[in-house]
mmCIF file with all atom_site columns, C-alpha atoms in Angstrom:
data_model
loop_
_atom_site.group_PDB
_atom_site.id
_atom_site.type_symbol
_atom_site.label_atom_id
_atom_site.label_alt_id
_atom_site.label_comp_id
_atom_site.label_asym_id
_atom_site.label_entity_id
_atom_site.label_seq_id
_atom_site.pdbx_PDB_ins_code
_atom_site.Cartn_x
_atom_site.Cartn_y
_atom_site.Cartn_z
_atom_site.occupancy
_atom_site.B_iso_or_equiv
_atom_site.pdbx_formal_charge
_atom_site.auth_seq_id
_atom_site.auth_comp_id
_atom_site.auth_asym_id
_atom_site.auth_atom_id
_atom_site.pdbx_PDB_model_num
ATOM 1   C CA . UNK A 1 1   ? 96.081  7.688  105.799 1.00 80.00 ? 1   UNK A CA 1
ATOM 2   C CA . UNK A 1 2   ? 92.450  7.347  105.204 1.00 95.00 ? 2   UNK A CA 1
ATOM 3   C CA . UNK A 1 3   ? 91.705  8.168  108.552 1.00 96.00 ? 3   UNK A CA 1
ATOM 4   C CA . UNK A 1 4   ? 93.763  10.925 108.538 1.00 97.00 ? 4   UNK A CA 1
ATOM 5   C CA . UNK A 1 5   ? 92.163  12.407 105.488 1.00 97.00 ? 5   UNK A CA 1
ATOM 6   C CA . UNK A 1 6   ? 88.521  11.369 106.356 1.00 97.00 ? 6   UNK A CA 1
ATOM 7   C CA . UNK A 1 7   ? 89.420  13.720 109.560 1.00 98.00 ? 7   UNK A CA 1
ATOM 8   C CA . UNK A 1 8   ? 91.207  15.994 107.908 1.00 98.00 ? 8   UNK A CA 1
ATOM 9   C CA . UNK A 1 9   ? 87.610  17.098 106.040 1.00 98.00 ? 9   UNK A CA 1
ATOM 10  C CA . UNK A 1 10  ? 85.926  16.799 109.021 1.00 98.00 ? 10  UNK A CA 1
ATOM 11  C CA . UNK A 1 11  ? 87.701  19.952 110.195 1.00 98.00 ? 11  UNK A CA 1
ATOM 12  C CA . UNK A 1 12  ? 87.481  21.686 106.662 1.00 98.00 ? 12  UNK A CA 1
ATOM 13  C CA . UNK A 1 13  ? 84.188  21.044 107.284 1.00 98.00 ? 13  UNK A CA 1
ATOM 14  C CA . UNK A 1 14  ? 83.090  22.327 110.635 1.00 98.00 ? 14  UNK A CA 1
ATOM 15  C CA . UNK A 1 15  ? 86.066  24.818 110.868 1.00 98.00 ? 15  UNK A CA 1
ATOM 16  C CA . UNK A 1 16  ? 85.527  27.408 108.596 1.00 98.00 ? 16  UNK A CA 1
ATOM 17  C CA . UNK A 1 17  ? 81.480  27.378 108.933 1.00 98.00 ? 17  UNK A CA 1
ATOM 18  C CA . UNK A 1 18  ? 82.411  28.322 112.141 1.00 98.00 ? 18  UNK A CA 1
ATOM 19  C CA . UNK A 1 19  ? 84.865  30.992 111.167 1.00 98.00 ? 19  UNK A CA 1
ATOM 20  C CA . UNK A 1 20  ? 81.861  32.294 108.858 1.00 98.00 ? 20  UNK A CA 1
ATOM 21  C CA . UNK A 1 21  ? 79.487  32.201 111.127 1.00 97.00 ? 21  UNK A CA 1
ATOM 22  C CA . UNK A 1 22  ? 81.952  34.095 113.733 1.00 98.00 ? 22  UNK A CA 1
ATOM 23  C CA . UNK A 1 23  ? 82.561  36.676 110.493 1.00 98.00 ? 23  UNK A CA 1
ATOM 24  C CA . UNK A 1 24  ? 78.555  37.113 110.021 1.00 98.00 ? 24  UNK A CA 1
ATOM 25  C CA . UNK A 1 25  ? 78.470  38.277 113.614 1.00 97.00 ? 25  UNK A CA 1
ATOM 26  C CA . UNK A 1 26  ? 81.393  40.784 112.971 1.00 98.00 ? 26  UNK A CA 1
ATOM 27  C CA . UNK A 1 27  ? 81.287  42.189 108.877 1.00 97.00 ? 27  UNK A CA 1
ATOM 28  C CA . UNK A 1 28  ? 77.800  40.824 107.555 1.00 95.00 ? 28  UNK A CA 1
ATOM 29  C CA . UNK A 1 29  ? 74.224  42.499 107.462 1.00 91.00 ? 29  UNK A CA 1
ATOM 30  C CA . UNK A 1 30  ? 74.418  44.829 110.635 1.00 94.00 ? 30  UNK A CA 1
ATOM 31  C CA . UNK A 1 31  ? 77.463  43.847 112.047 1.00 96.00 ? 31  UNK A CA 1
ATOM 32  C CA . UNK A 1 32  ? 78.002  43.180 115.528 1.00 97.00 ? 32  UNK A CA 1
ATOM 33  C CA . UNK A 1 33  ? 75.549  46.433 116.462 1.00 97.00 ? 33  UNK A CA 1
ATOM 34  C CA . UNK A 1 34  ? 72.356  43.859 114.444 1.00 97.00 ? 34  UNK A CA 1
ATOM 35  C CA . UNK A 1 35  ? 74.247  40.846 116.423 1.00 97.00 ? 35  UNK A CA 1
ATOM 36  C CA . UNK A 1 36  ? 73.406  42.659 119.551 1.00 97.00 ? 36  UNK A CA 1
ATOM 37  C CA . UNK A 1 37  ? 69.930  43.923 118.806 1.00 96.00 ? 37  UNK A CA 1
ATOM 38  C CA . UNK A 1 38  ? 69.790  39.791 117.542 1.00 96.00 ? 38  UNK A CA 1
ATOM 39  C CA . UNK A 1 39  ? 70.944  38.389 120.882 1.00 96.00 ? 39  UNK A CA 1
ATOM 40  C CA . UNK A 1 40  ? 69.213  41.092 122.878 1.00 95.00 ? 40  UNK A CA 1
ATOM 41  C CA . UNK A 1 41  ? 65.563  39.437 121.100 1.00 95.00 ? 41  UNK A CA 1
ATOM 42  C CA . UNK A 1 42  ? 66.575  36.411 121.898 1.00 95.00 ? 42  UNK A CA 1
ATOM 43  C CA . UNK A 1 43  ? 66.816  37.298 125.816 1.00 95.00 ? 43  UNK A CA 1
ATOM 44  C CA . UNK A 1 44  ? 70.640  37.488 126.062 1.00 96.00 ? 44  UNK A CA 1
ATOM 45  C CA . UNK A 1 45  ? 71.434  40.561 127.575 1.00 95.00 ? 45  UNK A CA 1
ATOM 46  C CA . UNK A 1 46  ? 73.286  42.684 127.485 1.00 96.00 ? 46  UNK A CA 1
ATOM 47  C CA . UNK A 1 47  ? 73.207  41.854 123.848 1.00 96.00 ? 47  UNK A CA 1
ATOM 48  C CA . UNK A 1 48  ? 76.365  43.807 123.148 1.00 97.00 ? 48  UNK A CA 1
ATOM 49  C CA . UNK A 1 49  ? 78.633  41.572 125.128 1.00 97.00 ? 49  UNK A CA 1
ATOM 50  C CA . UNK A 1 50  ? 77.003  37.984 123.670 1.00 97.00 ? 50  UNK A CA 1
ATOM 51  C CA . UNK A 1 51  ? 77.495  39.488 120.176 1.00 97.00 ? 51  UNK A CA 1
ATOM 52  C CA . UNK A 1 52  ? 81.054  39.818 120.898 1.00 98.00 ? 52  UNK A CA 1
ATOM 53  C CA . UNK A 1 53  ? 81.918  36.679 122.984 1.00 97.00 ? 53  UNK A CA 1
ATOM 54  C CA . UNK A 1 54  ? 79.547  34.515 120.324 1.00 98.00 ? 54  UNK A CA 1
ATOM 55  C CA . UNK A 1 55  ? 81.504  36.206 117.558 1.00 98.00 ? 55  UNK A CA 1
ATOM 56  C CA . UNK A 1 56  ? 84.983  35.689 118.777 1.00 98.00 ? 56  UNK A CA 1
ATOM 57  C CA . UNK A 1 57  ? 84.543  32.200 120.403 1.00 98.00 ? 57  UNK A CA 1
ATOM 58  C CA . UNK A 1 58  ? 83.189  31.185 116.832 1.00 98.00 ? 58  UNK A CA 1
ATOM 59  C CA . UNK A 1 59  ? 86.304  33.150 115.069 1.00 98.00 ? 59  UNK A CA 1
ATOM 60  C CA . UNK A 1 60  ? 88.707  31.094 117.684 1.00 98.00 ? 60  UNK A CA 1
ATOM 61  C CA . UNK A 1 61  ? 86.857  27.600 117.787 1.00 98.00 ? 61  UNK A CA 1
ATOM 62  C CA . UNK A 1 62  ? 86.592  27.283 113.943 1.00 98.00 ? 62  UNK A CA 1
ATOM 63  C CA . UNK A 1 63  ? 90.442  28.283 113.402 1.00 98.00 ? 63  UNK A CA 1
ATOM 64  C CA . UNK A 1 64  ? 91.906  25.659 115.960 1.00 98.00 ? 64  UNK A CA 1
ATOM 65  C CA . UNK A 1 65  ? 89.681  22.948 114.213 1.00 98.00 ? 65  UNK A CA 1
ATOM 66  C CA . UNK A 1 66  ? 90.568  23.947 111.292 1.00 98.00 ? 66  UNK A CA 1
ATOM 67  C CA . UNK A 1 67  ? 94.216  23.486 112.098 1.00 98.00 ? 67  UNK A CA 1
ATOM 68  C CA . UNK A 1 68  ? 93.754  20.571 114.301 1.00 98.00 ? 68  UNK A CA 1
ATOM 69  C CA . UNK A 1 69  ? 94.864  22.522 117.340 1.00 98.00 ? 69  UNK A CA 1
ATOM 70  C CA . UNK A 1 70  ? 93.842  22.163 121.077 1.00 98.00 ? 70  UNK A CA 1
ATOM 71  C CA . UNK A 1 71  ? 90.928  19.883 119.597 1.00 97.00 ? 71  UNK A CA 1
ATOM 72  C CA . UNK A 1 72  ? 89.070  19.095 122.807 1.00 97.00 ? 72  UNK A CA 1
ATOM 73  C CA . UNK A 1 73  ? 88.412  22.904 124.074 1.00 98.00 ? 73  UNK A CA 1
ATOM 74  C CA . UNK A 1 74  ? 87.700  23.811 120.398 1.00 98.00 ? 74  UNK A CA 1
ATOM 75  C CA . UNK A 1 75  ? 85.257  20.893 120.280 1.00 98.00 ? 75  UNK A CA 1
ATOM 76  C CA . UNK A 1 76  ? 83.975  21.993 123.895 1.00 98.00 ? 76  UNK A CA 1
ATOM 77  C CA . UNK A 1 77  ? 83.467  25.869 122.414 1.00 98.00 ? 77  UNK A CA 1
ATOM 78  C CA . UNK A 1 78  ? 81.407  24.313 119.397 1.00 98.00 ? 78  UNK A CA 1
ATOM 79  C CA . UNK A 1 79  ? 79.048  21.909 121.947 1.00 98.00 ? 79  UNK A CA 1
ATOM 80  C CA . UNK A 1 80  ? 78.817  25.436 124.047 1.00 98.00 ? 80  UNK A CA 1
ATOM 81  C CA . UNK A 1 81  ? 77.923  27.558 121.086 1.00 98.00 ? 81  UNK A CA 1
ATOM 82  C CA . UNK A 1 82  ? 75.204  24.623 119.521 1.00 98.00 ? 82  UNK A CA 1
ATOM 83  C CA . UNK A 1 83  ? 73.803  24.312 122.867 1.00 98.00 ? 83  UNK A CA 1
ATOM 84  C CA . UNK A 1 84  ? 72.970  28.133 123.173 1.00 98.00 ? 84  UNK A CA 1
ATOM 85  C CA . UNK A 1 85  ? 71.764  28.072 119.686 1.00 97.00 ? 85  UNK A CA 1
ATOM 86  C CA . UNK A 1 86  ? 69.223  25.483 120.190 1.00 97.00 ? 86  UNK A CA 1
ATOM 87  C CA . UNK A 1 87  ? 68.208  26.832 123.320 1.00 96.00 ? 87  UNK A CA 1
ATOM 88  C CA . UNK A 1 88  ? 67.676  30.135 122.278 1.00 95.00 ? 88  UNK A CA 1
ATOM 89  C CA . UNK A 1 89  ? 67.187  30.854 118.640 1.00 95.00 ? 89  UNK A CA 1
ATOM 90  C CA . UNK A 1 90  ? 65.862  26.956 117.797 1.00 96.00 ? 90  UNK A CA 1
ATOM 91  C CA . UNK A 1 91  ? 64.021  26.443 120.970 1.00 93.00 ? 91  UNK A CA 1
ATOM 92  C CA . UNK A 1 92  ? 60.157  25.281 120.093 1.00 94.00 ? 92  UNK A CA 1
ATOM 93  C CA . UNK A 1 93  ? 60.476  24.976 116.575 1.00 96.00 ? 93  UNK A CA 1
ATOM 94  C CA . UNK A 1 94  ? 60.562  21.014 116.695 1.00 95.00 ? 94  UNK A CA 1
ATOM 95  C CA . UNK A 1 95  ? 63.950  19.313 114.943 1.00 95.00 ? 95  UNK A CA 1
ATOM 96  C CA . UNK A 1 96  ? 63.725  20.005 111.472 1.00 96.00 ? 96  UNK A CA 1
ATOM 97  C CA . UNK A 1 97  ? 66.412  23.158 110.221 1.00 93.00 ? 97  UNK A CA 1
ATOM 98  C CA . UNK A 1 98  ? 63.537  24.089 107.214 1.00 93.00 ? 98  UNK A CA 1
ATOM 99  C CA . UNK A 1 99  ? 61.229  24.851 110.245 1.00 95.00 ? 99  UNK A CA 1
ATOM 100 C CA . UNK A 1 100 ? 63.529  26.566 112.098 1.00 94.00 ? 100 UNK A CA 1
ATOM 101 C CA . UNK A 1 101 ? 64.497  23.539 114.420 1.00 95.00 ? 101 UNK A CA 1
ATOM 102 C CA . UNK A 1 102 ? 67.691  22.322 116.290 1.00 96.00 ? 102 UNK A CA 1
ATOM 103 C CA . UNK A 1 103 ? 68.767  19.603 113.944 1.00 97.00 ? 103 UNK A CA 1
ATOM 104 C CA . UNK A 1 104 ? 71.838  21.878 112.494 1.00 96.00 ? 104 UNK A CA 1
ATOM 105 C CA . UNK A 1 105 ? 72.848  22.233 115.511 1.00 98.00 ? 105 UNK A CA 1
ATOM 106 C CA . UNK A 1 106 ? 72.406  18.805 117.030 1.00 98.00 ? 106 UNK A CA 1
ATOM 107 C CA . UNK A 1 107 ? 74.519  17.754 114.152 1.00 98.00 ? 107 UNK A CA 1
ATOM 108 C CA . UNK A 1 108 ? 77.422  20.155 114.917 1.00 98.00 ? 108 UNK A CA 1
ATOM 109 C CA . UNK A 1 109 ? 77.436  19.726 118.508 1.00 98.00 ? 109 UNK A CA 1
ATOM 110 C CA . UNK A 1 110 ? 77.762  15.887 117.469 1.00 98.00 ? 110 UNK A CA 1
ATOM 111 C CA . UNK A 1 111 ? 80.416  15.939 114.926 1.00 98.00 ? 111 UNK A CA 1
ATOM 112 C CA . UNK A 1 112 ? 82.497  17.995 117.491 1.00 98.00 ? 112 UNK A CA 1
ATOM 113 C CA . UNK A 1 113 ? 82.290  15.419 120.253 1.00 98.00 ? 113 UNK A CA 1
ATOM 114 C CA . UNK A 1 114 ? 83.030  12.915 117.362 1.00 98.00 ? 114 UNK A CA 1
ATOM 115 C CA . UNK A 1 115 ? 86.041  14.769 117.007 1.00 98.00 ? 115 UNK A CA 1
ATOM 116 C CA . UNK A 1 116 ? 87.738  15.246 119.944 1.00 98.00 ? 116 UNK A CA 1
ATOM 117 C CA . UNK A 1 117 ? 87.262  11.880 120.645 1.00 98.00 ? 117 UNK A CA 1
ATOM 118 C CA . UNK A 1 118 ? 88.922  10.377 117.350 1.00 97.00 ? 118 UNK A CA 1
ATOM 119 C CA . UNK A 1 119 ? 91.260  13.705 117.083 1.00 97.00 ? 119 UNK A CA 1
ATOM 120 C CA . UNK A 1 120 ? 92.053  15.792 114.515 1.00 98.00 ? 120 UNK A CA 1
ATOM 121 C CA . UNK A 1 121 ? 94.475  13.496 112.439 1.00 97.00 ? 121 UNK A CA 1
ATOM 122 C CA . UNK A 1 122 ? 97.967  13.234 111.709 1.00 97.00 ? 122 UNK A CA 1
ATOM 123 C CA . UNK A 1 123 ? 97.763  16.215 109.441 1.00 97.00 ? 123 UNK A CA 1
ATOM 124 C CA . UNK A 1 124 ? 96.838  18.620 112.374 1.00 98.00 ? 124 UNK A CA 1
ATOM 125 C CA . UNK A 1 125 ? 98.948  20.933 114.710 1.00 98.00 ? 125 UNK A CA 1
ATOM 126 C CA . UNK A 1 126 ? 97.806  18.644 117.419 1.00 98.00 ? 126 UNK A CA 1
ATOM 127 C CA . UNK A 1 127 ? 99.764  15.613 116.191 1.00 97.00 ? 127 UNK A CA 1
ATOM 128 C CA . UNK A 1 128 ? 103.062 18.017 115.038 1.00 98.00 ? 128 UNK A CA 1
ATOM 129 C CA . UNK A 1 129 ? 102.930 19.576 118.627 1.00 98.00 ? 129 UNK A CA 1
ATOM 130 C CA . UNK A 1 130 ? 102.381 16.235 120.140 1.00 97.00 ? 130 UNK A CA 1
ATOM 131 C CA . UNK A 1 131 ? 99.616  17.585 122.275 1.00 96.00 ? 131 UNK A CA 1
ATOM 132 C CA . UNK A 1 132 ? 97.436  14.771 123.382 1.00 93.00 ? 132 UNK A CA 1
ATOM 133 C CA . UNK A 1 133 ? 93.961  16.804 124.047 1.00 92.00 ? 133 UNK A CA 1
ATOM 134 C CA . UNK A 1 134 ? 91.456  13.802 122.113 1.00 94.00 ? 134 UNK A CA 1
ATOM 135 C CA . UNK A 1 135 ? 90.215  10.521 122.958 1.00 96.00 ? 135 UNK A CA 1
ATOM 136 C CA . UNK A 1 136 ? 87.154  9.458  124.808 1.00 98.00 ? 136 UNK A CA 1
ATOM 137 C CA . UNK A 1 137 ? 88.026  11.413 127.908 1.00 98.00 ? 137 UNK A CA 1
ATOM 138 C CA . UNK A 1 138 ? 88.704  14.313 125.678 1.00 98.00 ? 138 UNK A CA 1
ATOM 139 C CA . UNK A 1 139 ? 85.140  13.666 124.210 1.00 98.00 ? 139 UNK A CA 1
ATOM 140 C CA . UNK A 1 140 ? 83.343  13.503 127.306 1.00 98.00 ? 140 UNK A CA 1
ATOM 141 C CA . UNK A 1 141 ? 85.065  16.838 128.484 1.00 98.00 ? 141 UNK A CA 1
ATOM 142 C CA . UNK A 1 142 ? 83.826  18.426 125.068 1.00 98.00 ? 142 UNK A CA 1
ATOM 143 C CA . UNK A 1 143 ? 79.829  17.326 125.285 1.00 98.00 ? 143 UNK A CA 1
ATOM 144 C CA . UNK A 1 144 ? 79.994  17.774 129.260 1.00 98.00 ? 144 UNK A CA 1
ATOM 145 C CA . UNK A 1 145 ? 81.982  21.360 129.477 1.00 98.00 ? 145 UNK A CA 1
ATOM 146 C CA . UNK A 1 146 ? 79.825  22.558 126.391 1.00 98.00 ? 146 UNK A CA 1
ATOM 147 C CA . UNK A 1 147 ? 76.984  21.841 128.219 1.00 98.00 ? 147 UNK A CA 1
ATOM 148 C CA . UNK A 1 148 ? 77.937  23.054 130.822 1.00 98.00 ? 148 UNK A CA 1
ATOM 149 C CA . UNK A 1 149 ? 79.231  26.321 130.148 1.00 98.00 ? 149 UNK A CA 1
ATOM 150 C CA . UNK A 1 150 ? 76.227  26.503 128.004 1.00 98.00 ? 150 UNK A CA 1
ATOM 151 C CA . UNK A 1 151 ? 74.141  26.196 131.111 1.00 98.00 ? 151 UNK A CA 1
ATOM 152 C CA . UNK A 1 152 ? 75.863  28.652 133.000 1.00 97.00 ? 152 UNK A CA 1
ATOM 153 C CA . UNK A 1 153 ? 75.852  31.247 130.212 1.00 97.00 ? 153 UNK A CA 1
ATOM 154 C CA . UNK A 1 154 ? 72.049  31.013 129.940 1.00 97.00 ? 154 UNK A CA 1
ATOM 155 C CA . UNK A 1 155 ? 71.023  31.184 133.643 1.00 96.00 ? 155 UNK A CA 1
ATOM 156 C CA . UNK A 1 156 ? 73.862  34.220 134.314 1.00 95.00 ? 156 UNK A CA 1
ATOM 157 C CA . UNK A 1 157 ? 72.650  36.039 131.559 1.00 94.00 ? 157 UNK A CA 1
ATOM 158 C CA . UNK A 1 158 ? 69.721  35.122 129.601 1.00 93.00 ? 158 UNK A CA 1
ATOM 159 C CA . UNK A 1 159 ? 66.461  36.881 130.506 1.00 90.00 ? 159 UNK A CA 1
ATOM 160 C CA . UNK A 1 160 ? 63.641  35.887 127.921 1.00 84.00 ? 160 UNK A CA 1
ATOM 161 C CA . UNK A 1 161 ? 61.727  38.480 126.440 1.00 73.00 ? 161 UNK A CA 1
ATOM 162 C CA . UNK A 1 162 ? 57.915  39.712 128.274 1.00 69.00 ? 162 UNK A CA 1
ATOM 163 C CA . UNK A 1 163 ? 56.149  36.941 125.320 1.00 60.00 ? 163 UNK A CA 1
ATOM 164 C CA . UNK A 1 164 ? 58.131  34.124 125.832 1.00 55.00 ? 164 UNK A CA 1
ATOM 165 C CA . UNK A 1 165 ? 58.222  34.189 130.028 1.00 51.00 ? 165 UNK A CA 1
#
């Protein structure tokens, strides 16, 4: 039971920061037209498109942590989204989050893999569904497919701005 509650925060934790972050994108500031024009600085073009797919995978991701469902992939769409981050908006501006740095990130990124290799608990849909998608394999395919697909999203589409190349 202590596990299950200890990991049970865990996902109150990182799941809805996610969802708010995902909401931000959407409803906050400029919406998702000052996403864009945010993205499109940041070399990610077409900057319309990334403020979408950023928006929604952070909507989806931070839900099925929050319930404890399909763990893994939601792990593996937080490692994807962190590893963007960092190399994008946090790139160059050393670890530290008061400087601007990756740290935050890092530290999502990590608690993700952390939890698709422990799970999400016995008070998750994971466990009431029975579906078996954490463990160490489960971890690996959440830090490795983040990265991944984090990789490919940056070479396909990111094209750095004239000061930065």
């Amino acid at each position: 039971m202590d596990l299950d509650l200890g990991l049970l925060v865990l996902r109150l934790a990182l799941g809805p920061m996610l969802v708010l972050h995902g909401a931000n994108k959407v409803w906050g500031g400029g919406g998702l037209t000052g996403t864009a024009g945010w993205f499109e600085s940041l070399g990610l073009r077409p900057g319309w498109l990334h403020a979408r797919v950023a928006a929604g995978t952070e909507l989806v991701a931070g839900v099925l942590v929050t319930l404890g469902l399909l763990t893994g992939l939601a792990a593996m769409a937080f490692v994807g989204l962190m590893t963007v981050a960092a190399l994008t908006d946090h790139r160059g501006k050393g670890y530290f989050v008061f400087k601007g740095g990756w740290e935050y990130v890092l530290l999502v990124a990590m608690a993700a893999v952390a939890l698709a290799v422990t799970g999400p608990g016995a008070w998750s849909l994971d466990d009431a569904f029975g579906l078996p998608l954490s463990g160490p394999a489960w971890g690996a395919v959440a830090a490795v497919g983040g990265l991944a697909a984090a990789g490919a999203l940056l070479a396909v589409f990111r094209r750095p701005v004239a000061d930065e190349a």
